[in-house]
mmCIF file with all atom_site columns, C-alpha atoms and ligand atoms in Angstrom:
data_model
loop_
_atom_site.group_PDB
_atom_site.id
_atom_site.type_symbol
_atom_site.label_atom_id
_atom_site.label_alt_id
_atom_site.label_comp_id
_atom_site.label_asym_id
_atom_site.label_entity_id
_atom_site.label_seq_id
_atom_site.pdbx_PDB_ins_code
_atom_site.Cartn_x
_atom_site.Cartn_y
_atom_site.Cartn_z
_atom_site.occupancy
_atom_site.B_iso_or_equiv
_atom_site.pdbx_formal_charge
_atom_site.auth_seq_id
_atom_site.auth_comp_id
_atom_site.auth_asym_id
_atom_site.auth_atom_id
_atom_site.pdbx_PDB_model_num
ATOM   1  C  CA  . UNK Z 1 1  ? 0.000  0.000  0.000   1.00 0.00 ? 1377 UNK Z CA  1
ATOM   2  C  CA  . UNK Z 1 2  ? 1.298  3.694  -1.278  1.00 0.00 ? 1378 UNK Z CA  1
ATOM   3  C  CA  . UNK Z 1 3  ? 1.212  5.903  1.841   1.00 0.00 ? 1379 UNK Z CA  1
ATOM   4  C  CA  . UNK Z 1 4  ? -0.311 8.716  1.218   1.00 0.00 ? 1380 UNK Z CA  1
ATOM   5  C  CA  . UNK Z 1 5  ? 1.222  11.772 -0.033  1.00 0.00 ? 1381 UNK Z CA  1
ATOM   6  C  CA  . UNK Z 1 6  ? 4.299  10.281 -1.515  1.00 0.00 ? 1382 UNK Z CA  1
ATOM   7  C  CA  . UNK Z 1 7  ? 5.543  11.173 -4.719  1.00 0.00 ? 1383 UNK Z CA  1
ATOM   8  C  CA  . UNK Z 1 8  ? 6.914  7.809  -6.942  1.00 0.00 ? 1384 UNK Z CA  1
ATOM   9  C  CA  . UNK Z 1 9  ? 9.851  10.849 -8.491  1.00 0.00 ? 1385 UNK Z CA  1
ATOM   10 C  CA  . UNK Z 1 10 ? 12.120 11.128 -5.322  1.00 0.00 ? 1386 UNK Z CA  1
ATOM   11 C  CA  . UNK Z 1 11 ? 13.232 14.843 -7.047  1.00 0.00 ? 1387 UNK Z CA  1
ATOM   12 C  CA  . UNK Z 1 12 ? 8.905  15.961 -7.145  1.00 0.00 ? 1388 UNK Z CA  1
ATOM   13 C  CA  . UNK Z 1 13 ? 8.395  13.986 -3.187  1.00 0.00 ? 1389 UNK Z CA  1
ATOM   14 C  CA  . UNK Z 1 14 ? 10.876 16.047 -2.296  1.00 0.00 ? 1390 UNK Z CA  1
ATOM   15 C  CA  . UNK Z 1 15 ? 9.654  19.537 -3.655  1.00 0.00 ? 1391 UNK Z CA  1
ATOM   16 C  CA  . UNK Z 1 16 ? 6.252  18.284 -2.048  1.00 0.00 ? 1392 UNK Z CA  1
ATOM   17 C  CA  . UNK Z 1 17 ? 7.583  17.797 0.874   1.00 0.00 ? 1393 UNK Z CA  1
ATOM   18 C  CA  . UNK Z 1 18 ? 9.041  21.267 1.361   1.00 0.00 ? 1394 UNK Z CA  1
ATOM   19 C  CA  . UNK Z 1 19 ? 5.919  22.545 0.193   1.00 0.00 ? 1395 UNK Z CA  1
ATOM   20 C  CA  . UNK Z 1 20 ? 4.505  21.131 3.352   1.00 0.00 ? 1396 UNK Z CA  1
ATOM   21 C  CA  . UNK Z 1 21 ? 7.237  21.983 5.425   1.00 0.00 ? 1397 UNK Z CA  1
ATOM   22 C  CA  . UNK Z 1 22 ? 6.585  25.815 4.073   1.00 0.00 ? 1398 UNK Z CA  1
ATOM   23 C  CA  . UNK Z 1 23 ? 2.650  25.272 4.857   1.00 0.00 ? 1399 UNK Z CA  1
ATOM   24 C  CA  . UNK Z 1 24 ? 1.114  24.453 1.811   1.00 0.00 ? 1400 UNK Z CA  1
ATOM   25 C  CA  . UNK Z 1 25 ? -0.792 21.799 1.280   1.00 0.00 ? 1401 UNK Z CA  1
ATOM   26 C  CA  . UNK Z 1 26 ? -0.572 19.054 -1.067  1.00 0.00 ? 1402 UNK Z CA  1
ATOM   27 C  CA  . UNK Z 1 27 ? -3.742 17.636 -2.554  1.00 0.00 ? 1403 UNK Z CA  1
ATOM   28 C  CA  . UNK Z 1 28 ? -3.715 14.056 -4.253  1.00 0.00 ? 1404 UNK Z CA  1
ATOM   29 C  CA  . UNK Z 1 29 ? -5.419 14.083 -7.664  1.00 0.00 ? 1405 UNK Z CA  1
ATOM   30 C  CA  . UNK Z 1 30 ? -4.302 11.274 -9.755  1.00 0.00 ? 1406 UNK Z CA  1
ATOM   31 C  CA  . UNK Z 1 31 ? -6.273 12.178 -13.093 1.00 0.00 ? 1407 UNK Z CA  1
ATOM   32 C  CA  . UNK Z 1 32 ? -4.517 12.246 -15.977 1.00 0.00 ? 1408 UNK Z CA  1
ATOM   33 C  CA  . UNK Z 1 33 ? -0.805 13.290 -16.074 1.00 0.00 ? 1409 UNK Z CA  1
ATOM   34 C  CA  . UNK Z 1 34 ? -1.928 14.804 -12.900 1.00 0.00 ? 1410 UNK Z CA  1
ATOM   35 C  CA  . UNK Z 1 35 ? -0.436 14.041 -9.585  1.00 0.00 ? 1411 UNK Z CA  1
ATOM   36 C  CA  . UNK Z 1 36 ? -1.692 16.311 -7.389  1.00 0.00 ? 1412 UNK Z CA  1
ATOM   37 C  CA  . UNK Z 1 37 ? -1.435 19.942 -6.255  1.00 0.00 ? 1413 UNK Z CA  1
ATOM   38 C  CA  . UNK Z 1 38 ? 0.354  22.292 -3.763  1.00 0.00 ? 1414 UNK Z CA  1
ATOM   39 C  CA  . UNK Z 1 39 ? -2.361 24.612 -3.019  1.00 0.00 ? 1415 UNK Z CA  1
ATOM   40 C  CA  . UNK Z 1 40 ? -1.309 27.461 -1.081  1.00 0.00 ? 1416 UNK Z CA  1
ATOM   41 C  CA  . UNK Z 1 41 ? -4.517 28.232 0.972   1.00 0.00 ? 1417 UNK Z CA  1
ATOM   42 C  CA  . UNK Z 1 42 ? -4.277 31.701 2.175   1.00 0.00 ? 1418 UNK Z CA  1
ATOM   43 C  CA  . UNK Z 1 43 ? -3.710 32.983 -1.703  1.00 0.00 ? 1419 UNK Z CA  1
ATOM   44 C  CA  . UNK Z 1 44 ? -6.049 30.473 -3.249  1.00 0.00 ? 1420 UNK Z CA  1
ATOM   45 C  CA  . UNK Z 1 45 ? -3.081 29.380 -5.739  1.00 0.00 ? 1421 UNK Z CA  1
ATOM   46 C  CA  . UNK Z 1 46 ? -2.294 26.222 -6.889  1.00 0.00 ? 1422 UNK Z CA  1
ATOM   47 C  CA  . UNK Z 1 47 ? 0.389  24.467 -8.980  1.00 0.00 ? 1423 UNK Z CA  1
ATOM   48 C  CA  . UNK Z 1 48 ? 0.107  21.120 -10.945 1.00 0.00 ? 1424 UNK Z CA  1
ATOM   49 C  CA  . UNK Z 1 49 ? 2.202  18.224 -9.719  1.00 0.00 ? 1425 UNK Z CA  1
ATOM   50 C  CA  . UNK Z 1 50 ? 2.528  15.790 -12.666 1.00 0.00 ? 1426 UNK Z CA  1
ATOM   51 C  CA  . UNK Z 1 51 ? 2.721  11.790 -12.783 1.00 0.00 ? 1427 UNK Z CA  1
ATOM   52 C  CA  . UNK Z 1 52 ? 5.391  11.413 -14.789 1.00 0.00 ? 1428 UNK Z CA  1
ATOM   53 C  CA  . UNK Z 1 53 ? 7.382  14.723 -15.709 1.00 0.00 ? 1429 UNK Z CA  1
ATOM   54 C  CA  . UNK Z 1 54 ? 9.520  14.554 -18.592 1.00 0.00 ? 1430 UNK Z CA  1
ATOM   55 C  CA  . UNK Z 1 55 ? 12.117 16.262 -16.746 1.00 0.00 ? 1431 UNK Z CA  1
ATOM   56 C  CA  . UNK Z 1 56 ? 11.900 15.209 -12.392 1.00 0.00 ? 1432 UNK Z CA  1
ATOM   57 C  CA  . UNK Z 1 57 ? 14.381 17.608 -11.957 1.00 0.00 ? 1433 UNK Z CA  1
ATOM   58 C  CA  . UNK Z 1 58 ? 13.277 20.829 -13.772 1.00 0.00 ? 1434 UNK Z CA  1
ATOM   59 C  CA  . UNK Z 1 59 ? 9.659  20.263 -12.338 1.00 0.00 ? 1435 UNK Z CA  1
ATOM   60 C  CA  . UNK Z 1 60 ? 10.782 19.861 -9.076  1.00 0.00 ? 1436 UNK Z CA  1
ATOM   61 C  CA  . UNK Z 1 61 ? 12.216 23.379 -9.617  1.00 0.00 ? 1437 UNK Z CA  1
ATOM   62 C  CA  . UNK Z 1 62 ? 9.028  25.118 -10.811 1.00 0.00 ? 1438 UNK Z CA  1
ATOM   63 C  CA  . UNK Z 1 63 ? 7.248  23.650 -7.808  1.00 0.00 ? 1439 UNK Z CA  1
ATOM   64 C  CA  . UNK Z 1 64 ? 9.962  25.027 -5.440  1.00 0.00 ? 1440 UNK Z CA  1
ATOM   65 C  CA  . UNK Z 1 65 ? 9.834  28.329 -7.260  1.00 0.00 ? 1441 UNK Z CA  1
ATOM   66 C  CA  . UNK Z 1 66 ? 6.332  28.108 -6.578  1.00 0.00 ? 1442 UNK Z CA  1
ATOM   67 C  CA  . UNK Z 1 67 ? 6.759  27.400 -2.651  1.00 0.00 ? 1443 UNK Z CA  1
ATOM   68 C  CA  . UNK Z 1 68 ? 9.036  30.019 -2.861  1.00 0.00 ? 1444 UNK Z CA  1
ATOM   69 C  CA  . UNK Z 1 69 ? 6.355  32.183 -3.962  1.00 0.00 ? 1445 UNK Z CA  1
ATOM   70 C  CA  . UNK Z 1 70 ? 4.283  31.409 -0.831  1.00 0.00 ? 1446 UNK Z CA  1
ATOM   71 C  CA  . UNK Z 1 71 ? 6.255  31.462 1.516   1.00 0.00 ? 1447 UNK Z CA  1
ATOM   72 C  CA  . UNK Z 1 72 ? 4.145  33.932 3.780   1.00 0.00 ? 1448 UNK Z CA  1
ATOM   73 C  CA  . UNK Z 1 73 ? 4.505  35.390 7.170   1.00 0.00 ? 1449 UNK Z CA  1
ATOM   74 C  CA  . UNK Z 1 74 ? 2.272  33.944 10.051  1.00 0.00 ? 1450 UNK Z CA  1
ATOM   75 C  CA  . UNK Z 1 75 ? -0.983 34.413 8.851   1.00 0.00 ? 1451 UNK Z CA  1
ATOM   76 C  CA  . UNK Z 1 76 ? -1.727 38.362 9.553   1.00 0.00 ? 1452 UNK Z CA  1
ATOM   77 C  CA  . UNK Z 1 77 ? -5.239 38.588 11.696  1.00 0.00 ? 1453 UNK Z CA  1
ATOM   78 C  CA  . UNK Z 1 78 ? -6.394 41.242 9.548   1.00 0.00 ? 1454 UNK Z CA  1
ATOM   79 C  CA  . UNK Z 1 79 ? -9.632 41.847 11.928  1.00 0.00 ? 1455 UNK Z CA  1
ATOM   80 C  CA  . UNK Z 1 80 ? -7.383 43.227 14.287  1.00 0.00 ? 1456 UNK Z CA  1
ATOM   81 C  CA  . UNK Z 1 81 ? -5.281 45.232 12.015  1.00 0.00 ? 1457 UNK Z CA  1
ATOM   82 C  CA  . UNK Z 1 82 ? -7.725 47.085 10.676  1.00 0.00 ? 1458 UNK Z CA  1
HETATM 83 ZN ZN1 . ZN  G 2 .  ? 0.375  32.168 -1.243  1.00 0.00 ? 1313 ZN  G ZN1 1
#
C-alpha cells in the first residue's frame, strides 16, 4: 500500500515535501498526467504536480519556485489590524 502523499519521483516527493514543510498543502489528484497539487490556501493558488514529468528535476524546480512564492509570514489577523 502507497502511503499517502508520496511522490513515486524522489526529485517531485521532495519539492512536495518542502511545500509542506513551508505550509502548503498538497492535494492528491491522480487524473490524468496529474499528480496532485500544492495549493497554497491563504492565496487560493495552486500548482500542478505531474505523474510522470519529462524532466523530475526541472519540475521539481518550478514547484519550489512556486513554494518560494508562498512562503508567507504567520498568517496576519487582519480583523485586528484594521
Ligand atoms: Zn500564497
Amino acid at each position: 500500500m502507497v502511503s499517502p502523499g508520496r511522490h513515486p519521483k524522489k526529485e517531485i516527493a521532495d519539492a512536495l515535501r518542502r511545500g509542506q514543510t513551508a505550509s502548503l498543502t498538497v492535494r492528491e489528484i491522480h487524473r490524468g498526467h496529474r499528480w496532485g497539487e500544492l495549493v497554497c490556501i491563504p492565496c487560493q493558488a495552486s500548482r500542478d504536480g505531474y505523474s510522470t514529468p519529462r524532466d523530475p528535476g526541472t519540475h521539481a524546480k518550478q514547484l519550489d519556485r512556486f513554494i518560494r512564492d508562498h512562503i508567507h509570514p504567520e498568517p496576519a489577523d487582519r480583523r485586528e489590524a484594521s
